[in-house]
Tab-separated table of C-alpha atoms and ligand atoms in Angstrom:
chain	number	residue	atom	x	y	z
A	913	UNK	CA	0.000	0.000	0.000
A	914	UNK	CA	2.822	2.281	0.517
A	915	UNK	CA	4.194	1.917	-2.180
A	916	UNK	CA	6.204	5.855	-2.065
A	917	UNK	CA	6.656	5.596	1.767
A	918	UNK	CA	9.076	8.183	3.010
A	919	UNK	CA	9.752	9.041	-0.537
A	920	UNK	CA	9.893	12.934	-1.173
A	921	UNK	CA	8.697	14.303	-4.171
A	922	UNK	CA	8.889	17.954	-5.906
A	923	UNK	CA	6.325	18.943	-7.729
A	924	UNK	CA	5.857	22.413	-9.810
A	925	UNK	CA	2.649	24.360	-10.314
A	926	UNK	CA	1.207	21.824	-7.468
A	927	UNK	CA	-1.421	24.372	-6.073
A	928	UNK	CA	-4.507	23.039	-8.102
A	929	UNK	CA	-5.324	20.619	-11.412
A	930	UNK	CA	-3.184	18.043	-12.103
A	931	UNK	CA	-0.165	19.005	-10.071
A	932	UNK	CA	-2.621	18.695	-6.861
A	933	UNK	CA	-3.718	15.623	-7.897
A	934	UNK	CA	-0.342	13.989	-7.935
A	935	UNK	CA	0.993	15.520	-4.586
A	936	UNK	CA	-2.815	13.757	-2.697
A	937	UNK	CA	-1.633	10.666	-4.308
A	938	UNK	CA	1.835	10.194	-3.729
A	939	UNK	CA	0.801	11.417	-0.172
A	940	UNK	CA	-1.381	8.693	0.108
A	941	UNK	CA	1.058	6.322	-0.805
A	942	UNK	CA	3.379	7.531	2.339
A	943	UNK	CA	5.686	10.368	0.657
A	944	UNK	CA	6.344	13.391	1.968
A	945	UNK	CA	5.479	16.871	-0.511
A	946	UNK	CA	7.323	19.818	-1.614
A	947	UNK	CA	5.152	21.915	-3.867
A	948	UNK	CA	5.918	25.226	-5.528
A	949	UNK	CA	3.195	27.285	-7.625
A	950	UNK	CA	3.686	30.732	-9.063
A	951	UNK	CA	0.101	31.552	-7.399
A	952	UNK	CA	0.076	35.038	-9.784
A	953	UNK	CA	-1.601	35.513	-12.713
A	954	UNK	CA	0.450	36.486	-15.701
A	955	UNK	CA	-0.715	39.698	-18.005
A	956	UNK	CA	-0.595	37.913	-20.795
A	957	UNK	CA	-2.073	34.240	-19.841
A	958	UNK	CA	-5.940	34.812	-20.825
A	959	UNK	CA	-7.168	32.403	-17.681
A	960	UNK	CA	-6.696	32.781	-13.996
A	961	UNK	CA	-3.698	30.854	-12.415
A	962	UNK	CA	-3.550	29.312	-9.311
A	963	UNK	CA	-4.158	31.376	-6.226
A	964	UNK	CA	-2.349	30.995	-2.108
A	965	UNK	CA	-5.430	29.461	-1.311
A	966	UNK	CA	-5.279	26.655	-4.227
A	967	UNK	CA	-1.923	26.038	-2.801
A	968	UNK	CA	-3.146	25.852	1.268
A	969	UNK	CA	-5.558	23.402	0.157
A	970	UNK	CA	-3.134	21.070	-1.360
A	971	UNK	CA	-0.890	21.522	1.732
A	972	UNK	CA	-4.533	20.550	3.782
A	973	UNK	CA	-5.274	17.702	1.549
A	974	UNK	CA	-1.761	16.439	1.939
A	975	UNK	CA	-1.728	16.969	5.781
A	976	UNK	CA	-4.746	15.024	5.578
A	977	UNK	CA	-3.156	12.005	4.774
A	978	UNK	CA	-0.939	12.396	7.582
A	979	UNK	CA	2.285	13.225	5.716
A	980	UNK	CA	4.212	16.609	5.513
A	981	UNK	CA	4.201	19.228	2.787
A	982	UNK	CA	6.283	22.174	2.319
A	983	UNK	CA	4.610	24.674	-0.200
A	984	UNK	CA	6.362	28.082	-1.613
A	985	UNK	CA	5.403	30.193	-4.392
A	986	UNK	CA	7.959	30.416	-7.015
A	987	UNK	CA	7.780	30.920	-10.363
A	988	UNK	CA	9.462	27.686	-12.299
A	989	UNK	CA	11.100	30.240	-14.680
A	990	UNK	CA	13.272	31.644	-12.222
A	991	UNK	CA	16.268	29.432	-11.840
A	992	UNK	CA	17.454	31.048	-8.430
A	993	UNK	CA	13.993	30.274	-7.215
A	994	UNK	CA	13.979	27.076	-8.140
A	995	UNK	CA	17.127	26.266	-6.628
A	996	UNK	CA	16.130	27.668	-3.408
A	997	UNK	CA	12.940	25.600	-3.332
A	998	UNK	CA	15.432	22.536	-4.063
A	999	UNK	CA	17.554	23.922	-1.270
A	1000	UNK	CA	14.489	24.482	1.065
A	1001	UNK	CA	13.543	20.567	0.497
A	1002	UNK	CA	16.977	19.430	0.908
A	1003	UNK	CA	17.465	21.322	4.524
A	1004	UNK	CA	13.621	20.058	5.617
A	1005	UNK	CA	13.358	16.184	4.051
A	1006	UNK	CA	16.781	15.304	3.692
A	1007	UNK	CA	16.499	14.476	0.154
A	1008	UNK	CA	14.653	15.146	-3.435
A	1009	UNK	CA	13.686	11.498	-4.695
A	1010	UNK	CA	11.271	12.061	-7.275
A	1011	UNK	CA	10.393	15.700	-9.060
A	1012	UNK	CA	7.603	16.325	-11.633
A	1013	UNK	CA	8.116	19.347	-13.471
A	1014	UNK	CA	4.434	19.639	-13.944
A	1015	UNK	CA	3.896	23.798	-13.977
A	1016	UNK	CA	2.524	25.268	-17.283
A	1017	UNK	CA	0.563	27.487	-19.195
A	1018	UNK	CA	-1.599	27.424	-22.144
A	1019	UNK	CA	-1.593	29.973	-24.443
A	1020	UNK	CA	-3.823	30.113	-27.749
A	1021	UNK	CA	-2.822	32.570	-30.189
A	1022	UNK	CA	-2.420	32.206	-34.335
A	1023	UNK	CA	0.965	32.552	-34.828
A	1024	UNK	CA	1.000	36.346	-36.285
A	1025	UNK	CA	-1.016	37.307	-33.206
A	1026	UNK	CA	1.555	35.613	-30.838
A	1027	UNK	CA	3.139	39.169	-29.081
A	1028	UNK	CA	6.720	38.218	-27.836
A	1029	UNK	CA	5.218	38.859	-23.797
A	1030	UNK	CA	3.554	35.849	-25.083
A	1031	UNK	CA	5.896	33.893	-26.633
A	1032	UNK	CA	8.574	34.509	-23.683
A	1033	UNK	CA	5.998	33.353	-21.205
A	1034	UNK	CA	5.118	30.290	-22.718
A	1035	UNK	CA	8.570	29.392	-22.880
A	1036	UNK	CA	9.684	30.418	-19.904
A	1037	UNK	CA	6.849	28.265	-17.585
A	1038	UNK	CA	6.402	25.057	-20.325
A	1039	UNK	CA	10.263	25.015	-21.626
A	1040	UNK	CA	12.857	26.737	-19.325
A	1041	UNK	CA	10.967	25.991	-16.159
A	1042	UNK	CA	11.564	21.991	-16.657
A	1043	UNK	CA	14.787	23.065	-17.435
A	1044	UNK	CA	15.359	25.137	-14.247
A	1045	UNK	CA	13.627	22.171	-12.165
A	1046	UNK	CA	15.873	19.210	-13.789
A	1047	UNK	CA	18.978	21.523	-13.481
A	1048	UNK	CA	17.768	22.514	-9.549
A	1049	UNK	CA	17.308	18.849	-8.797
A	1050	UNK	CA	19.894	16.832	-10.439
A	1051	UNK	CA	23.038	17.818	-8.120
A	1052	UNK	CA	21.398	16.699	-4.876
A	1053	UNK	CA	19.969	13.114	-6.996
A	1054	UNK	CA	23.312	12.839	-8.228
A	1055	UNK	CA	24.728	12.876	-4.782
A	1056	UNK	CA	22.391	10.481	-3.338
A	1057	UNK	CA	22.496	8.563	-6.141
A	1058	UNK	CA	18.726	7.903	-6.765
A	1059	UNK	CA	15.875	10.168	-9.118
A	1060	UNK	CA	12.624	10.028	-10.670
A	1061	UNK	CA	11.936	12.852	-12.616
A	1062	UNK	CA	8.773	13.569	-14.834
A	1063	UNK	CA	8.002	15.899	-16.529
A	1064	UNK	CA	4.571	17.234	-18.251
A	1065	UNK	CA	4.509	17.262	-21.817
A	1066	UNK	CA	0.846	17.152	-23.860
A	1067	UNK	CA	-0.471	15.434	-26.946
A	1068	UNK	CA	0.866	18.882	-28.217
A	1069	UNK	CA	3.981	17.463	-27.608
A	1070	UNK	CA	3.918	15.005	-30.536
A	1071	UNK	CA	1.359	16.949	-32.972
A	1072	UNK	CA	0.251	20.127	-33.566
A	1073	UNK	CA	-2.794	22.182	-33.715
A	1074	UNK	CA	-3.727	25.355	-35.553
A	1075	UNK	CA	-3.339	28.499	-32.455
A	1076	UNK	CA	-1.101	26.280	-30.474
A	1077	UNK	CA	2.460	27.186	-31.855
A	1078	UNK	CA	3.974	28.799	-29.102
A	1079	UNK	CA	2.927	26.001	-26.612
A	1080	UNK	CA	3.635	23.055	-29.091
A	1081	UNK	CA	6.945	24.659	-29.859
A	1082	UNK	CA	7.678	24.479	-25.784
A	1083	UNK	CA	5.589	21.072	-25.316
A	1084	UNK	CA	7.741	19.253	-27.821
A	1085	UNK	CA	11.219	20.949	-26.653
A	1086	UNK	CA	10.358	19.063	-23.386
A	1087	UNK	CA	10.624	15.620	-24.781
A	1088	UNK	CA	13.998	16.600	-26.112
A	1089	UNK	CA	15.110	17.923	-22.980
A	1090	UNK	CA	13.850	14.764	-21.253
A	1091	UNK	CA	15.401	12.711	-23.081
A	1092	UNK	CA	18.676	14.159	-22.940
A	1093	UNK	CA	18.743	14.355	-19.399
A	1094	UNK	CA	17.900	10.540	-19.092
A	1095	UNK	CA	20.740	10.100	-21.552
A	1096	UNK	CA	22.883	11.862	-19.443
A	1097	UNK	CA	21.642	10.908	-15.989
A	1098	UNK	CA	21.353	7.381	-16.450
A	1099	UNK	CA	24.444	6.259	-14.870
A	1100	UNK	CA	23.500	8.128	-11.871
A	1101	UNK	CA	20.525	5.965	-10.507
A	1102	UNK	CA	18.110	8.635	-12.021
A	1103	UNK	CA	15.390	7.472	-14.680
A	1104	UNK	CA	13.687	11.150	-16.511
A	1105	UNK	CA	10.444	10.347	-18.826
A	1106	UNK	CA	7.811	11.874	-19.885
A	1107	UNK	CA	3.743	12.425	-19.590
A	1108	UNK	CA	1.690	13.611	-21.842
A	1109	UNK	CA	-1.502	14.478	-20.658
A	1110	UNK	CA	-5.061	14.849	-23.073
A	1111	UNK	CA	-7.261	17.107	-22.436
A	1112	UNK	CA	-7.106	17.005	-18.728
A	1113	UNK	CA	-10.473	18.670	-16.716
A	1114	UNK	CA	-8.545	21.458	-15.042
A	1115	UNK	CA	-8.579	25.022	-15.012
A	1116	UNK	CA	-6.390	25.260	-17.926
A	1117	UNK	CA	-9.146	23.871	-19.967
A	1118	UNK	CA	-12.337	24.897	-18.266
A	1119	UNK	CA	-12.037	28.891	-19.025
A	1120	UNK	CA	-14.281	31.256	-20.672
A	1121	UNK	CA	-11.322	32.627	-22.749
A	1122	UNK	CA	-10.390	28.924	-24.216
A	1123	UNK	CA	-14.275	27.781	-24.768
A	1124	UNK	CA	-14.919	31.532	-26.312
A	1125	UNK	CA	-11.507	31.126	-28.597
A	1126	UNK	CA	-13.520	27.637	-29.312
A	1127	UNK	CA	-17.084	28.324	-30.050
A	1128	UNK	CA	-16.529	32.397	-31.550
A	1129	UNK	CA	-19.814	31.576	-33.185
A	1130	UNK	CA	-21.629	31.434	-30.023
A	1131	UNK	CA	-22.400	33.851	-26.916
A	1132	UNK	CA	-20.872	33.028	-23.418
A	1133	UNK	CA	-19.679	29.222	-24.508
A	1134	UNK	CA	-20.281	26.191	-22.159
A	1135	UNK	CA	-18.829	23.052	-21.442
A	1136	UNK	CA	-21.260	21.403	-23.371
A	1137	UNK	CA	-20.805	23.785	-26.249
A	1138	UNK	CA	-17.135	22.806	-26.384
A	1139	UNK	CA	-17.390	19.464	-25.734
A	1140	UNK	CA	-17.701	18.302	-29.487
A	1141	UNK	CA	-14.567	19.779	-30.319
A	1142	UNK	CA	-12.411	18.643	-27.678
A	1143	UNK	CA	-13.589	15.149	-28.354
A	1144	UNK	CA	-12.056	15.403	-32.038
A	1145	UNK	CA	-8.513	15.592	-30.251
A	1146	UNK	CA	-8.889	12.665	-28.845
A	1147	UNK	CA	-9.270	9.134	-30.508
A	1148	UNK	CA	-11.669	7.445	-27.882
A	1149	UNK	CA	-15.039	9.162	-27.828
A	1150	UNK	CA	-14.524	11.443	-24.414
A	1151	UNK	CA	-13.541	14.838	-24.614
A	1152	UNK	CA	-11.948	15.440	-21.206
A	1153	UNK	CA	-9.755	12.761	-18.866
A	1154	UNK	CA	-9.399	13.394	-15.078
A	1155	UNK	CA	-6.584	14.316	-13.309
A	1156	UNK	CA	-6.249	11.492	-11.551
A	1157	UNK	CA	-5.880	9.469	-15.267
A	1158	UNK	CA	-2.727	11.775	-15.569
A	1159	UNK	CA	-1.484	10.828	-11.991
A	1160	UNK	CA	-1.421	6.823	-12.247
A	1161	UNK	CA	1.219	7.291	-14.985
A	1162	UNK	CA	3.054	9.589	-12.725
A	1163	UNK	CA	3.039	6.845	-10.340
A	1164	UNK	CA	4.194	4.082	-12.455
A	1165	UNK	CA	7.447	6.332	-13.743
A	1166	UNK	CA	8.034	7.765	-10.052
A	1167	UNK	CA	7.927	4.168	-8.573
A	1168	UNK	CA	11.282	2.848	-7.545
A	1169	UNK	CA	10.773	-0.407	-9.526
A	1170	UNK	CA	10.384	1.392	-12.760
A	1171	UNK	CA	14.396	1.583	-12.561
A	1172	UNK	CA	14.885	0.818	-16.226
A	1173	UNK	CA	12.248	2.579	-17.752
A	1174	UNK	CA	13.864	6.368	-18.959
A	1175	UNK	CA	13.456	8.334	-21.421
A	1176	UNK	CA	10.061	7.152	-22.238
A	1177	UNK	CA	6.802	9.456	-23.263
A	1178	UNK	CA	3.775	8.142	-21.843
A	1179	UNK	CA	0.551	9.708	-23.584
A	1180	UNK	CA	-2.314	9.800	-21.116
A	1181	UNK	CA	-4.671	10.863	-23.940
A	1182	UNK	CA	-7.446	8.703	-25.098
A	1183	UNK	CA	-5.374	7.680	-28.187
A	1184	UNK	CA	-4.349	10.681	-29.792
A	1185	UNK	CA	-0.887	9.264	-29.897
A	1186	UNK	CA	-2.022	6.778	-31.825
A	1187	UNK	CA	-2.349	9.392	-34.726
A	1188	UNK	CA	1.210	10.032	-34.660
A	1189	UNK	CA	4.743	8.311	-35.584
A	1190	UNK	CA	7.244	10.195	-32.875
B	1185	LIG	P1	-3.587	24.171	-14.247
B	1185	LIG	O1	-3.610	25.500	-14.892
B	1185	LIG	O2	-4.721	23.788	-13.378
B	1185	LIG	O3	-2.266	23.950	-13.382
B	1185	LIG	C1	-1.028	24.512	-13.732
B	1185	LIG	C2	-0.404	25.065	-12.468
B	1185	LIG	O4	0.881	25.616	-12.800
B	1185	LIG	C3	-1.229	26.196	-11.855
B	1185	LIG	O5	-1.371	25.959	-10.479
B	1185	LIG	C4	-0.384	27.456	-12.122
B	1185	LIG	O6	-0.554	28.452	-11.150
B	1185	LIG	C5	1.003	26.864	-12.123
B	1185	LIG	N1	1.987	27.683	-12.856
B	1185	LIG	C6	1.838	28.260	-14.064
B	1185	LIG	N2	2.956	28.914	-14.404
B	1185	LIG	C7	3.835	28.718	-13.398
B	1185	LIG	C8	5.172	29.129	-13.173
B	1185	LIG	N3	5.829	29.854	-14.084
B	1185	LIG	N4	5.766	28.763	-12.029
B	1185	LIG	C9	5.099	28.033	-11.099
B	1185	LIG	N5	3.841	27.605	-11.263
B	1185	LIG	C10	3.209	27.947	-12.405
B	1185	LIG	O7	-3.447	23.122	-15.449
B	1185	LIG	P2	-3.083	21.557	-15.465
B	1185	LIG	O8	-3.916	20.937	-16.477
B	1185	LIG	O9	-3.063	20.993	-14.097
B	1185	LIG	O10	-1.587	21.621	-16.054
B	1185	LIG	C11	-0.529	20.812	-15.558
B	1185	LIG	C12	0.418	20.478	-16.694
B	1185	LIG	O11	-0.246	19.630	-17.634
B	1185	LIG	C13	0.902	21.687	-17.499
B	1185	LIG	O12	2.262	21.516	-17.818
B	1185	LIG	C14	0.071	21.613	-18.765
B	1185	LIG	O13	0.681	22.241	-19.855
B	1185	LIG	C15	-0.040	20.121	-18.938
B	1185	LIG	N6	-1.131	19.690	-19.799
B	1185	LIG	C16	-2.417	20.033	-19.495
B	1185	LIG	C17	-3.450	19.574	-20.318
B	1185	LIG	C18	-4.892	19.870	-20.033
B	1185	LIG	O14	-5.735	19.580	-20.893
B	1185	LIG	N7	-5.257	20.394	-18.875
B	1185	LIG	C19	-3.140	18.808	-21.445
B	1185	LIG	C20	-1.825	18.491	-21.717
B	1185	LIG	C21	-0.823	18.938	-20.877
C-alpha cells in the first residue's frame, strides 16, 4: 500500500489541477510533498492561475493524509527560485527522490497574433521551467544517487494544432530535454520520462477565454458547447480525462521499480498518440 513511503517528491505548479492531484496521491502512498506554484496571474495568460489558497488546500489535503508538505510560491522560470525551493527541500526532508516538473501554461494565439510577452511566457513556464527544475534537482539526486523525474509534456507534444504554436513549440522541446537528461543521468541511478496528458479537466481547460476562442460563433460558450470539439482531439469518444488518469502514470514512472524505464513518453490521452509516428 505504501508503495512511495518516506519518498519525497517535488512537484511544480502543485497548487490546483493536475499538479494537486499527484501531490494527494503520492501522499497517500506515504511520501512526503514539496510543492511550488507561481500563485500570480500572468498579463498575458488569458485564464486565472492558481491562487495561495489553491496552494493551502493542497498543503490541507496532503496533511490530511498524515504526511508533511512544504509549499512556496515560485515561479518555475526563475532558476534562483527554483534552486532555493530545491535547497528548502533538501534542509527540511533530507532528500529530493522524485520531481515532476508539472507547472505550465496554455496559451492560444495564431501565430501572427503571438506578441513576444507571449511567446517569452510560454517558454519560460512550459520550456525553461523543466529546465530550471531538472537543473535545480539533479546535483542533490546525483549525490544520493537515486531520481525520478517527470516531466509534463501534452499530446501537443507530438502533434500540432492550428493556435497552439507557441505552446507546441515548448511542449515538444520538453521531450527533447527529457530525453537528454535521461541520456545523461542514467548512470547516476536517475530514470527522466515523460507524460503527456489529453485534455485534462482542469482550469487550464475549463475557461471562458479557451471555450470563447472555441465556439466564436456562439455567446458566453459552455462546457457542453465545447465538448464536441475537444472530443475530435482525442481518438476514444470522451472529450476530457481526469486528473487522476494523468497521476497513475506519474506513479508508475516515479515508482522505484520502474528503474529501467527512462526516457520514455507516456501519452495519457485517449489515443491521440495513436495518430502520430514520434
Ligand atoms: P492548471 O492550470 O490547473 O495547473 C497549472 C499550475 O501551474 C497552476 O497551479 C499554475 O498556477 C502553475 N503555474 C503556471 N505557471 C507557473 C510558473 N511559471 N511557475 C510556477 N507555477 C506555475 O493546469 P493543469 O492541467 O493541471 O496543467 C498541468 C500540466 O499539464 C501543465 O504543464 C500543462 O501544460 C499540462 N497539460 C495540461 C493539459 C490539459 O488539458 N489540462 C493537457 C496536456 C498537458
Amino acid at each position: 500500500m505504501n508503495a512511495f513511503a518516506d519518498r519525497i517528491a517535488l512537484i511544480t505548479g502543485g497548487a490546483r489541477g493536475q499538479g494537486r492531484a499527484h501531490a494527494v496521491a503520492l501522499a497517500e502512498l506515504g511520501a512526503d510533498i514539496v510543492i511550488c506554484d507561481r500563485c500570480a496571474d500572468s498579463p498575458v495568460v488569458a485564464y486565472p492561475l492558481a491562487t495561495p489558497a489553491d496552494m493551502a488546500e493542497t498543503v490541507r489535503l496532503v496533511e490530511e493524509r498524515g504526511r508533511r508538505c512544504i509549499a512556496l510560491q515560485a515561479d518555475t522560470g526563475d532558476r534562483a527560485a527554483m534552486d532555493a525551493v530545491v535547497t528548502r527541500g533538501v534542509a527540511e526532508f533530507g532528500r529530493i527522490d522524485i520531481a515532476i516538473a508539472n507547472a505550465g501554461v496554455s496559451a492560444a494565439a495564431s501565430l501572427p497574433r503571438i506578441s513576444s510577452e507571449l511567446w517569452d511566457e510560454v517558454v519560460s513556464t512550459n520550456l525553461t521551467g523543466v529546465f530550471n527544475t531538472i537543473a535545480a534537482v539533479v546535483p542533490a539526486m546525483t549525490a544520493a544517487g537515486y531520481g525520478r523525474i517527470i516531466t509534463v509534456s501534452s499530446m501537443m507534444g507530438r502533434s500540432a494544432a492550428p493556435g497552439m504554436a507557441a505552446y507546441s513549440a515548448t511542449k515538444w522541446g520538453v521531450i527533447g530535454l527529457t530525453k537528454a537528461a535521461a541520456l545523461e543521468l542514467a548512470p547516476h541511478g536517475i530514470t527522466a520520462n515523460v507524460v503527456a496528458p489529453g485534455n485534462i479537466s482542469t482550469p487550464m481547460v475549463h475557461n471562458e477565454a479557451l471555450y470563447a476562442r472555441m465556439r466564436p460563433d456562439l455567446d458566453n460558450p459552455g462546457r457542453d458547447d465545447v465538448e464536441p470539439i475537444f472530443a475530435t482531439l482525442h481518438a476514444q469518444p470522451v472529450a476530457f480525462l481526469e486528473p487522476e488518469e494523468v497521476t497513475r502514470a506519474v506513479l508508475f514512472l516515479a515508482d522505484e521499480k520502474s528503474a529501467h524505464i527512462t526516457g520514455t513518453v507516456m501519452p495519457v490521452d485517449a489515443g491521440a498518440a495513436a495518430r502520430v509516428t514520434a
